[in-house]
CSV table of C-alpha atoms and ligand atoms in Angstrom, one decimal:
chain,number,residue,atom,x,y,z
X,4,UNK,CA,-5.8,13.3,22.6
X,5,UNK,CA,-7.0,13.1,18.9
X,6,UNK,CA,-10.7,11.6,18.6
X,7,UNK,CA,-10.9,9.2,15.4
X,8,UNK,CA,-12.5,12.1,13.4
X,9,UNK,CA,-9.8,14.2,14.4
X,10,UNK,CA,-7.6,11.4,12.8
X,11,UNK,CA,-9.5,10.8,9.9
X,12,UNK,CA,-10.4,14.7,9.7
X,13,UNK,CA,-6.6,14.6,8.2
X,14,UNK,CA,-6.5,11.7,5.5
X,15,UNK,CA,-7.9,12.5,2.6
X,16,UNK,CA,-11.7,11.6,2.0
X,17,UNK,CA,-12.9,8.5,0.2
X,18,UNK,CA,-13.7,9.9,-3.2
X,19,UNK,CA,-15.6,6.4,-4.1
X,20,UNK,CA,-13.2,5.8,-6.7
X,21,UNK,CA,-11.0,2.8,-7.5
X,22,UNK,CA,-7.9,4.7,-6.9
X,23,UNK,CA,-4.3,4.0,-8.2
X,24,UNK,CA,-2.1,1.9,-5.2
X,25,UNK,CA,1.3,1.1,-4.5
X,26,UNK,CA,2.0,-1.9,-3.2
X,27,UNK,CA,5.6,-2.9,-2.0
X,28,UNK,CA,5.9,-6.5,-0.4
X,29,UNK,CA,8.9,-7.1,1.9
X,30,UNK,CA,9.2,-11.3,1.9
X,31,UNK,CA,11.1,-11.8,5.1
X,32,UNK,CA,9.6,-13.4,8.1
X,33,UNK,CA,11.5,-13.9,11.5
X,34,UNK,CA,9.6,-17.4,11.5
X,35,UNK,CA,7.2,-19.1,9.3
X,36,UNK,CA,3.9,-19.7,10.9
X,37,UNK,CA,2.3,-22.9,10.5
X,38,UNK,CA,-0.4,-21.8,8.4
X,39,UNK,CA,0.8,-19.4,6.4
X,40,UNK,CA,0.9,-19.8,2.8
X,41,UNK,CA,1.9,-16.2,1.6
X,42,UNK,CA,5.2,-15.3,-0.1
X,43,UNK,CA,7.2,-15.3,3.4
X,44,UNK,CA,10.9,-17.1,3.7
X,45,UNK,CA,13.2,-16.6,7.3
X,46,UNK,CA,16.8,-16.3,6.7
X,47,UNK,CA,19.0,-17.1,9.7
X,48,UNK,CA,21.6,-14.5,8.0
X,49,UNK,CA,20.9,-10.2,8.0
X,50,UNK,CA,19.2,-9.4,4.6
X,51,UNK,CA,21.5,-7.0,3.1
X,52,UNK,CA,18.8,-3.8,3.2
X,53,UNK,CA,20.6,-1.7,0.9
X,54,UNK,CA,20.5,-4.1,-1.6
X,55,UNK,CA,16.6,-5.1,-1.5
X,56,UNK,CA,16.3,-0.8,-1.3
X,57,UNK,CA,18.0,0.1,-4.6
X,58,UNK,CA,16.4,-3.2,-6.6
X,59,UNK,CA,13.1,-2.0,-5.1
X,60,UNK,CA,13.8,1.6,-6.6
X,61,UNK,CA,14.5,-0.4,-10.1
X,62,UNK,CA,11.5,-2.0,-10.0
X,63,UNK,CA,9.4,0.9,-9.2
X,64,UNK,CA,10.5,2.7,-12.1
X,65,UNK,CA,10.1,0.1,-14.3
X,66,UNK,CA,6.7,0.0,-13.1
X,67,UNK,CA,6.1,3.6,-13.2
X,68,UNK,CA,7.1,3.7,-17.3
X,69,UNK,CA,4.6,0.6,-17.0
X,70,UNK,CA,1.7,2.8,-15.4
X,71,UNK,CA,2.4,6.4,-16.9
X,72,UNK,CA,1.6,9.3,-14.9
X,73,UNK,CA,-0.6,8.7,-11.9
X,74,UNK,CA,-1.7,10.4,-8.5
X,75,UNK,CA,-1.3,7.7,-5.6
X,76,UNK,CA,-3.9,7.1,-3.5
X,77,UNK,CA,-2.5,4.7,-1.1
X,78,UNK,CA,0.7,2.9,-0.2
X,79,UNK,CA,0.9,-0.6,1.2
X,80,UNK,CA,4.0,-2.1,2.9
X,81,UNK,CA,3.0,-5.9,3.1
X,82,UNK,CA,4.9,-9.3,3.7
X,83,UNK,CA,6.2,-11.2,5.3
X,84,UNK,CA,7.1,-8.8,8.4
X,85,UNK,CA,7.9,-5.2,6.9
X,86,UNK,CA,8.4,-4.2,10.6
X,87,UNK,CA,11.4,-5.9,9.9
X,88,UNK,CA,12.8,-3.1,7.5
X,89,UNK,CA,14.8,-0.5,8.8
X,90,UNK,CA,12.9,2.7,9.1
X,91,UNK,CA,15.7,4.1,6.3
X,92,UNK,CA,14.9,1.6,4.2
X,93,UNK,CA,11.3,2.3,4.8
X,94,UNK,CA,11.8,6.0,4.3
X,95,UNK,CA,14.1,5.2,0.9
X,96,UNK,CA,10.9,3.0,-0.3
X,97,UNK,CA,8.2,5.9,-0.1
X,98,UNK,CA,10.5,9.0,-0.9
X,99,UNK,CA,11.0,6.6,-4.4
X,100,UNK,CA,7.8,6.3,-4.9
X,101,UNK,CA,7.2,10.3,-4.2
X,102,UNK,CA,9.5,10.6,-7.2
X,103,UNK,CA,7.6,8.1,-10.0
X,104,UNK,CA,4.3,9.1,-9.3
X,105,UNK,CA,2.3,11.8,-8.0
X,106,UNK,CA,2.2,11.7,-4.3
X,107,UNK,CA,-0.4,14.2,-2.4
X,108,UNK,CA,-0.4,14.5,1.0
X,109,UNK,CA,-2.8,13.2,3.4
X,110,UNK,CA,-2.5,9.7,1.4
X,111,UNK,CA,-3.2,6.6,3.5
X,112,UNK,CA,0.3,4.5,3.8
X,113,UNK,CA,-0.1,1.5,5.8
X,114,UNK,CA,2.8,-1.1,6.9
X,115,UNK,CA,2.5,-4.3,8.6
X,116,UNK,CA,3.7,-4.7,11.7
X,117,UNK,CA,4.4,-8.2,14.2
X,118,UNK,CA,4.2,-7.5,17.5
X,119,UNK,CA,7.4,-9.3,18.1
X,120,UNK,CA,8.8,-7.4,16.1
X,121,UNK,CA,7.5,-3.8,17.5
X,122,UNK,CA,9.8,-1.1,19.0
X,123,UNK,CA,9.0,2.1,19.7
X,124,UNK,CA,12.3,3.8,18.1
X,125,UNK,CA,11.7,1.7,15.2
X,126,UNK,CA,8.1,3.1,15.3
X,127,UNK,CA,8.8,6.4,15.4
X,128,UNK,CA,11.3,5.8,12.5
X,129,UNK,CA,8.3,4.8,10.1
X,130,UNK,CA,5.9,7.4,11.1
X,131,UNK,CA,8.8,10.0,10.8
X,132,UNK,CA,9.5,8.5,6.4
X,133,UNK,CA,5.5,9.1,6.3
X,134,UNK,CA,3.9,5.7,7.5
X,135,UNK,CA,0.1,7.0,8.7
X,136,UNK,CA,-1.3,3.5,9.5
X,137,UNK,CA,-0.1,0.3,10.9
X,138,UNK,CA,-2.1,-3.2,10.9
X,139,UNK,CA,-0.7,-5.2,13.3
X,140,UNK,CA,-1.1,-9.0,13.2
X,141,UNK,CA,-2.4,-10.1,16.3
X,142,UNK,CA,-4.3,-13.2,15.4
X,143,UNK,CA,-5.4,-13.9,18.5
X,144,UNK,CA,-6.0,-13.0,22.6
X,145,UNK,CA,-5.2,-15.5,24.3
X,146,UNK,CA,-1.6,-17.4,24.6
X,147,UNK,CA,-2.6,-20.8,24.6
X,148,UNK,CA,-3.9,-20.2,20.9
X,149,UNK,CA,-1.2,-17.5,19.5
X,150,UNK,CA,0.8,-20.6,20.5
X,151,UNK,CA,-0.9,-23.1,18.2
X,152,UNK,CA,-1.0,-20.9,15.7
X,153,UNK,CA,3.0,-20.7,16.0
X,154,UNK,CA,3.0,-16.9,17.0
X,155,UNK,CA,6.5,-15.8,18.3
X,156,UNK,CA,4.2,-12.7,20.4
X,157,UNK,CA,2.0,-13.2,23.6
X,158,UNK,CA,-1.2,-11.0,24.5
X,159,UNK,CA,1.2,-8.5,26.5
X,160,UNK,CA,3.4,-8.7,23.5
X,161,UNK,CA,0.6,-7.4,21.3
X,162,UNK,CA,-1.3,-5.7,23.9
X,163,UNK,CA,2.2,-3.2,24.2
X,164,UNK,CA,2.2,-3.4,20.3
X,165,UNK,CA,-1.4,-2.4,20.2
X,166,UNK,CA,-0.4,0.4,22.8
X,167,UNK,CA,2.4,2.1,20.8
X,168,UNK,CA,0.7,1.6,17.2
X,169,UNK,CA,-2.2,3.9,18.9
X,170,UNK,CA,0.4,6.5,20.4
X,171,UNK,CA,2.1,6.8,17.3
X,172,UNK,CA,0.1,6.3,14.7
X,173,UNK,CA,-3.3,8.5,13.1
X,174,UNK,CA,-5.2,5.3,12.2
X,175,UNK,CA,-4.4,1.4,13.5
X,176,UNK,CA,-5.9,-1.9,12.9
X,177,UNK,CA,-5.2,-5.2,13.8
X,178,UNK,CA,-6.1,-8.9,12.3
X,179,UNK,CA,-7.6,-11.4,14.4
X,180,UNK,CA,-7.6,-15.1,13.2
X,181,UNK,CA,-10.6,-17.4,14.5
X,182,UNK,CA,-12.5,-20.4,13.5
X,183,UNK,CA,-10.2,-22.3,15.7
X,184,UNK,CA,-9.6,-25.7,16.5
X,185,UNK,CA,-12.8,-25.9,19.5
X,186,UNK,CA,-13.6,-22.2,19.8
X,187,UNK,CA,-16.7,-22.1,20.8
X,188,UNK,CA,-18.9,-19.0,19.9
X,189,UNK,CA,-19.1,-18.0,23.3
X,190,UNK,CA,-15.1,-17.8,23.2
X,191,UNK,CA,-14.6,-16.0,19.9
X,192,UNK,CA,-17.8,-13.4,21.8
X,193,UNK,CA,-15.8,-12.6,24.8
X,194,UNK,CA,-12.3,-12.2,22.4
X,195,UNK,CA,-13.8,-10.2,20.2
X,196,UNK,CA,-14.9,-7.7,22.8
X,197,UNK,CA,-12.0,-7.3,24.2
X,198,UNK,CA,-10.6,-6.6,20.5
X,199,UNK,CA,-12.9,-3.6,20.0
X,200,UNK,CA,-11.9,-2.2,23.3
X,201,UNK,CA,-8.7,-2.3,22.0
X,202,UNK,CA,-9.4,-1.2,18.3
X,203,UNK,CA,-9.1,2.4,17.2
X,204,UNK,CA,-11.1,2.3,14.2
X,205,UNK,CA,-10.1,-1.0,12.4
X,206,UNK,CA,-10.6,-4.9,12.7
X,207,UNK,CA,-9.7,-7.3,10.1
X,208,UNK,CA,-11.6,-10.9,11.4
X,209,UNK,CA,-10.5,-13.8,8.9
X,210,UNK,CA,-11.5,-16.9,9.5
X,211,UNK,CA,-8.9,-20.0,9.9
X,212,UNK,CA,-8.3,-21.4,6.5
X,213,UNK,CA,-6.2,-24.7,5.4
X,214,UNK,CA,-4.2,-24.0,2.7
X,215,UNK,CA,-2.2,-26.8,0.8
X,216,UNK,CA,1.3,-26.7,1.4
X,217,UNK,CA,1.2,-25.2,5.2
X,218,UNK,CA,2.2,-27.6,7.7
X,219,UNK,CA,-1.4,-27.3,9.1
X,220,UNK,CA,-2.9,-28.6,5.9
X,221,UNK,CA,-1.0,-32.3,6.2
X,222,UNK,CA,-2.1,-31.7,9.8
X,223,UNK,CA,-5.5,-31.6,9.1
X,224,UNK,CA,-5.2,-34.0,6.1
X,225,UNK,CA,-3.9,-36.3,8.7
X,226,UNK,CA,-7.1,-35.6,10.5
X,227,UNK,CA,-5.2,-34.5,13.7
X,228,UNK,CA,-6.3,-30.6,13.1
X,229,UNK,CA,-10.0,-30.3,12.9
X,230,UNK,CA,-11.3,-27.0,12.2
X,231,UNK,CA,-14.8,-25.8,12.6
X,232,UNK,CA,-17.4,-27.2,9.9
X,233,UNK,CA,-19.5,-25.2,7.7
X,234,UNK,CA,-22.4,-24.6,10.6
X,235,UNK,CA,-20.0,-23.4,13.1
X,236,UNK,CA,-18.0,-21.5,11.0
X,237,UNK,CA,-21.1,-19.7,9.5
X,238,UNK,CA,-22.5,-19.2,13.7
X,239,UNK,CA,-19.0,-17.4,14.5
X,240,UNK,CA,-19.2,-15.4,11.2
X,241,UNK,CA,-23.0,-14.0,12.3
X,242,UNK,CA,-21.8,-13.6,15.8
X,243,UNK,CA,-18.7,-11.7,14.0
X,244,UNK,CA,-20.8,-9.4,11.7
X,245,UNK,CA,-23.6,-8.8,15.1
X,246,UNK,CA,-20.9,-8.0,17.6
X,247,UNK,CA,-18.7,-5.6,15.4
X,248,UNK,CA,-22.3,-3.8,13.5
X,249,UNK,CA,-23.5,-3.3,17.2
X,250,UNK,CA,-20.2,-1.3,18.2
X,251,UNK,CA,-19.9,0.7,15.5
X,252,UNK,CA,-17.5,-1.0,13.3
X,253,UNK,CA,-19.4,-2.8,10.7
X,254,UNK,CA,-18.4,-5.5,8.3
X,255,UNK,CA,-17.8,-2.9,4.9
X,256,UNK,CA,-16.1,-6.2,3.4
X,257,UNK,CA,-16.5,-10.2,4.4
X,258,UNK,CA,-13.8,-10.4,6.4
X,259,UNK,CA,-12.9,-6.5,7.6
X,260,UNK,CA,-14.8,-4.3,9.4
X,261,UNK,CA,-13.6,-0.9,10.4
X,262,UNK,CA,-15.7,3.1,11.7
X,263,UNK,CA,-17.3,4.1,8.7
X,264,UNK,CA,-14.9,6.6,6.8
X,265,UNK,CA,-11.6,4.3,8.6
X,266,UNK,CA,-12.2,1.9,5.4
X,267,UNK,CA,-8.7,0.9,4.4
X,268,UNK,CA,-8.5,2.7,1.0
X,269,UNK,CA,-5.5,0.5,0.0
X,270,UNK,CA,-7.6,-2.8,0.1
X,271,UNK,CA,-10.8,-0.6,-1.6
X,272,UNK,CA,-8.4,-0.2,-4.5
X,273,UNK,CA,-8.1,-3.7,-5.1
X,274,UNK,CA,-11.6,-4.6,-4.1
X,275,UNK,CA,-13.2,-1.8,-6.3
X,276,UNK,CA,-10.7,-3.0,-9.0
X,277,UNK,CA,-8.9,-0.1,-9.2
X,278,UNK,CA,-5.1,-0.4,-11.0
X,279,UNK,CA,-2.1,-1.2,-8.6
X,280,UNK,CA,1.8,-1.4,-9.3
X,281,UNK,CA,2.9,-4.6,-7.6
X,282,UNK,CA,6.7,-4.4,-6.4
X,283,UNK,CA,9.0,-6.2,-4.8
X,284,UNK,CA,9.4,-10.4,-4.5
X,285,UNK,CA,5.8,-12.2,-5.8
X,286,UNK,CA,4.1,-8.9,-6.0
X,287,UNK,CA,1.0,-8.8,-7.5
X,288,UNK,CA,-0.1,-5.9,-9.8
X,289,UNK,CA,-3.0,-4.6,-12.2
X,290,UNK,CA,-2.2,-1.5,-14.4
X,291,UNK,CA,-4.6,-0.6,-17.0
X,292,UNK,CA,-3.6,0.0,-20.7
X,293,UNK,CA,-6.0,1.6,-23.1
X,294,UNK,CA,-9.6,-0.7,-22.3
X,295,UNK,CA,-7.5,-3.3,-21.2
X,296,UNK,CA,-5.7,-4.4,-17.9
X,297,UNK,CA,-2.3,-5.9,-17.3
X,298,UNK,CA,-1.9,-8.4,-15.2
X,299,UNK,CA,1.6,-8.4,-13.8
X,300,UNK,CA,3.9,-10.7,-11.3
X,301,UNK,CA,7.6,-10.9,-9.9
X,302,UNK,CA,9.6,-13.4,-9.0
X,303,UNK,CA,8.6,-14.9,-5.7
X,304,UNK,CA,11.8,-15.9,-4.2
X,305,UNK,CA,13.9,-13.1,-2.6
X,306,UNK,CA,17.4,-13.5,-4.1
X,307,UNK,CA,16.1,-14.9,-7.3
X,308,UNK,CA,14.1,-11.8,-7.9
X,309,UNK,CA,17.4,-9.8,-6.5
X,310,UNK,CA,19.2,-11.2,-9.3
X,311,UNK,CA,16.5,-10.4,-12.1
X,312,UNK,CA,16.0,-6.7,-10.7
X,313,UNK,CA,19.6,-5.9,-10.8
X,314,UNK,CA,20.5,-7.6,-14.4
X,315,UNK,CA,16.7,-6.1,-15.9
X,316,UNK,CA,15.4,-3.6,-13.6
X,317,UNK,CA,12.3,-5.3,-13.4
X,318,UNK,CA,11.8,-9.0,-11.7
X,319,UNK,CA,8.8,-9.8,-13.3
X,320,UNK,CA,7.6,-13.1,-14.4
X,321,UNK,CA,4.3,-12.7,-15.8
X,322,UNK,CA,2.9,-10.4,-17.8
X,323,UNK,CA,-0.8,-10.8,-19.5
X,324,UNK,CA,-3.4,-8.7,-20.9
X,325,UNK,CA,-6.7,-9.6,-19.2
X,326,UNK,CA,-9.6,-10.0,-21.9
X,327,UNK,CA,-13.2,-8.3,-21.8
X,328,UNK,CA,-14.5,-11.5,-19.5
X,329,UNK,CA,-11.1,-12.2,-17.2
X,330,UNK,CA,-11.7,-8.0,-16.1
X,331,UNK,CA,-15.3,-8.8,-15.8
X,332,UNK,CA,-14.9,-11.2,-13.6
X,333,UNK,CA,-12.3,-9.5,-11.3
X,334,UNK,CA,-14.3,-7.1,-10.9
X,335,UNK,CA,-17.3,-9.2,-10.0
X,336,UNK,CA,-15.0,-11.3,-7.5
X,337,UNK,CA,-13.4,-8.3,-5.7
X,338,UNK,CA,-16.9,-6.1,-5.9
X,339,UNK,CA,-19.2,-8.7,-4.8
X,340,UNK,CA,-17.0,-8.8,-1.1
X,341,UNK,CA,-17.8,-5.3,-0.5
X,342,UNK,CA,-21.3,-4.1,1.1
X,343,UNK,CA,-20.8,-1.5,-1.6
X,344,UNK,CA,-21.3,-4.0,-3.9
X,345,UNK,CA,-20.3,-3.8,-7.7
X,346,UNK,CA,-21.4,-0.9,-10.2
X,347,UNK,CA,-23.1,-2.3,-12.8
X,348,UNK,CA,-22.1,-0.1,-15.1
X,349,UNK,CA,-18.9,-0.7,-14.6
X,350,UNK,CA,-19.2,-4.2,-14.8
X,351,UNK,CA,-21.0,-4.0,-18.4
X,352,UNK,CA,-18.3,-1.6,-19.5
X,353,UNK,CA,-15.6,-4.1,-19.0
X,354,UNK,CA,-17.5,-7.3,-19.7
X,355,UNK,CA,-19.7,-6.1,-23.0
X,356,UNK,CA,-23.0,-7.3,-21.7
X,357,UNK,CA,-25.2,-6.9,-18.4
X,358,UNK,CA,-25.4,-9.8,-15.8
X,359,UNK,CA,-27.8,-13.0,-17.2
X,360,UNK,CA,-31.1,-11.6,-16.0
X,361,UNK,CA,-32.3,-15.4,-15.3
X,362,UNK,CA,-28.8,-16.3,-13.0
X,363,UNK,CA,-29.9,-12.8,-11.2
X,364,UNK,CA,-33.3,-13.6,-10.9
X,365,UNK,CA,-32.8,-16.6,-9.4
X,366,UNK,CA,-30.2,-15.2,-7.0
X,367,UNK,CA,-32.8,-12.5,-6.2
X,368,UNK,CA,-35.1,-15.0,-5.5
X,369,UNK,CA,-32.8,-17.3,-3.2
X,370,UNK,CA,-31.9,-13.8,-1.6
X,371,UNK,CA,-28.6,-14.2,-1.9
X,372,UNK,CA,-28.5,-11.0,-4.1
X,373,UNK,CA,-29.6,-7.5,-4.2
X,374,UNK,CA,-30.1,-4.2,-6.0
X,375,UNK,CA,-28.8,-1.4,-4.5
X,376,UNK,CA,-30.9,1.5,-6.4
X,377,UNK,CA,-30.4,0.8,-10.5
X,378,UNK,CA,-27.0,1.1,-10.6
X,379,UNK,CA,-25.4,-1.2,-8.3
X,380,UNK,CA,-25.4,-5.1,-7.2
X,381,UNK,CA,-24.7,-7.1,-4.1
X,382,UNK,CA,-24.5,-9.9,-1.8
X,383,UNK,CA,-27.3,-10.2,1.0
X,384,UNK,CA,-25.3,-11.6,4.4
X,385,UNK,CA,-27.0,-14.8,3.5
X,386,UNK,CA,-25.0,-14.6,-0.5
X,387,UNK,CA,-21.7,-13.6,1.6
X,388,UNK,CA,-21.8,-16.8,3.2
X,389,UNK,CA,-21.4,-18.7,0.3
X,390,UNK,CA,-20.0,-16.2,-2.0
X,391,UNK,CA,-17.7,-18.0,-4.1
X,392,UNK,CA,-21.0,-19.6,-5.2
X,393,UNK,CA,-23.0,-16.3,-6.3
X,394,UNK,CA,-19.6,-15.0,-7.6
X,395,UNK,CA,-19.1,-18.3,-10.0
X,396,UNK,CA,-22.8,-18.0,-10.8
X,397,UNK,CA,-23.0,-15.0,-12.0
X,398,UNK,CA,-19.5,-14.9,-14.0
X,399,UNK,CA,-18.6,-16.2,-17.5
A,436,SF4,S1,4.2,-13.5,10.2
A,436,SF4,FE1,2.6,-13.3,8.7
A,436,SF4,S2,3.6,-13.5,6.7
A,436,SF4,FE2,5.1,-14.2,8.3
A,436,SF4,S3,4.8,-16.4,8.3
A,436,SF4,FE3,3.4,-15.6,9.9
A,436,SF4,S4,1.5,-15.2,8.8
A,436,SF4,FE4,3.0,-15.6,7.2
């Protein structure tokens, strides 16, 4: 059996860069989970695959004329469930983008996976179109709270997922959600273990959120969900970064932590700001034109964004070029998650000046901030805890 530097021995090294991604987002979801706020809808009818398959191959050359020329550097099938696609459909999706851009091989492409939705024809299906990572959302180890959290899987669900994604797949990570109603850190200590017995070389660790809109949000509003308060959420985030650093999978941004080189490239795109072509039903994207960046979006829901696609060839809604500060401050808020921190050169290239030496000093100071060397900045663990603070003190 492969060790994980045989694996990695056969992707492509991290150059450092930014990198140019893909990202395709598939919006369907066999059932919406109570917290959930991403671009997911269930339909109790088939999606017509065909359909979604050629208006995603519209869209992508829209976006490549966007783009120009490019080498990829990752590929990210996201959702919603994309382990809901047919492995054609799949296969359609990255032989398209093979044809708009330049496509070397040894690339990461990762799709998303549900454990109730895992089967291992299916899985071989994916990895046969070119599929080379999976991240699996488990969210949690333990029934009683996969059912709170409205998970159609159980732990032998996921633990079989987790099984096949390892057989079939070079690299394989899976989320974990905690921060739970009651979880004690003592809990989330023994779960996570368990997780990095079961890890190959990847962990993504978010903590609960409430976002308006979710049925756990008029839940909680209602004050019959209470989440974990600042101090406990910041002793299960410590105990997170300890556990994981001591087994050799440390935090290289807040929330995922993976064997150094196992990085997920993809997500170091956007978190090094590096351009990305958004595609597919409220995809995001950032493509760069001349000094500048476009900001661009698609329509969010599924058929409406069909419709748009197949009379334009492109479903987006939003289109913007980012100013000198908007990139600036991107950069900052993507960099400053990443133990890498932000290059500083960088940084005064986009924004037109260097960072307000007496916000930095004082961040130095609180050590919330610090230099890496001359030419790069950022957070200490104690600035990561409250990083939308340094971020918004630092920015325009
Ligand atoms: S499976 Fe994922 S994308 Fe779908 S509703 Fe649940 S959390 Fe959202």
């Amino acid at each position: 059996m492969d060790t994980v530097l045989d694996r990695h021995a056969k992707l492509l090294p991290d150059t450092g860069e930014p990198g140019f991604g893909v990202y395709v987002h598939w919006p369907f979801c066999a059932a919406k989970c109570p917290y959930c706020d991403f671009n997911s809808h269930v339909r109790h009818q088939p999606v017509d695959q065909e359909r979604f398959t050629a208006a995603f191959l519209k869209e992508m050359a829209w976006m490549r004329q966007m783009s120009g020329p490019k080498t990829v550097t990752s590929v990210f099938l996201g959702g919603g469930t994309p382990s809901l696609m047919h492995p054609n459909t799949v296969s359609a999706i990255l032989d398209g983008i093979a044809k708009n851009w330049h496509m070397p091989d040894g690339i990461e492409i990762t799709m998303e996976a549900n454990p109730s939705s895992v089967e291992a024809e299916r899985f071989r299906g994916y990895r046969a179109g070119g599929v080379n990572r999976v991240s699996l959302g488990v969210q949690a180890l333990n029934d009683r709270d996969l059912k709170f959290l409205g998970r159609l899987h159980d732990v032998e669900d996921a633990l079989k997922a987790i099984k096949l994604a390892r057989d079939i797949f070079p690299r394989m990570s899976f989320d974990l959600i905690y921060a739970r109603p009651k979880q004690t850190v003592a809990e989330w200590e023994k779960e996570l273990h368990q997780a990095i017995d079961f890890a190959v070389d990847h962990l993504s660790l978010y903590q609960l959120t409430i976002e308006e809109g979710t049925p756990f949000y008029g839940l909680h509003k209602a004050g019959k969900l209470i989440v974990p308060d600042g101090d406990q959420s910041a002793d299960l985030y410590e105990a997170t970064q300890e556990i994981t650093a001591r087994f050799g999978m440390p935090a290289y941004e807040v929330s995922n932590h993976a064997v150094p080189g196992a990085e997920s490239r993809h997500n170091l795109t956007y978190w090094r700001y590096g351009d990305y072509a958004g595609i597919g039903p409220g995809a995001h994207g950032r493509l760069s034109r001349g000094s500048f960046k476009i900001a661009t979006a698609t329509e969010r829901k599924p058929e409406a964004w069909l419709d748009l696609v197949e009379a334009h060839d492109h479903g987006m809604v939003e289109q913007e070029q980012l100013g000198f500060d908007e990139m600036a401050d991107e950069l900052l808020l993507m960099g400053l998650r990443l133990t890498e921190g932000v290059d500083l050169a960088r940084w005064s290239q986009l924004s037109g000046r260097d960072p307000n030496p007496e916000r930095e000093q004082t961040l130095l100071e609180h050590g919330f901030i610090e230099r890496i060397g001359n030419s790069r900045l950022r957070c200490t663990p104690s600035g990561m805890l409250i990083l939308d603070a340094v971020v918004a003190d630092l920015a325009f």
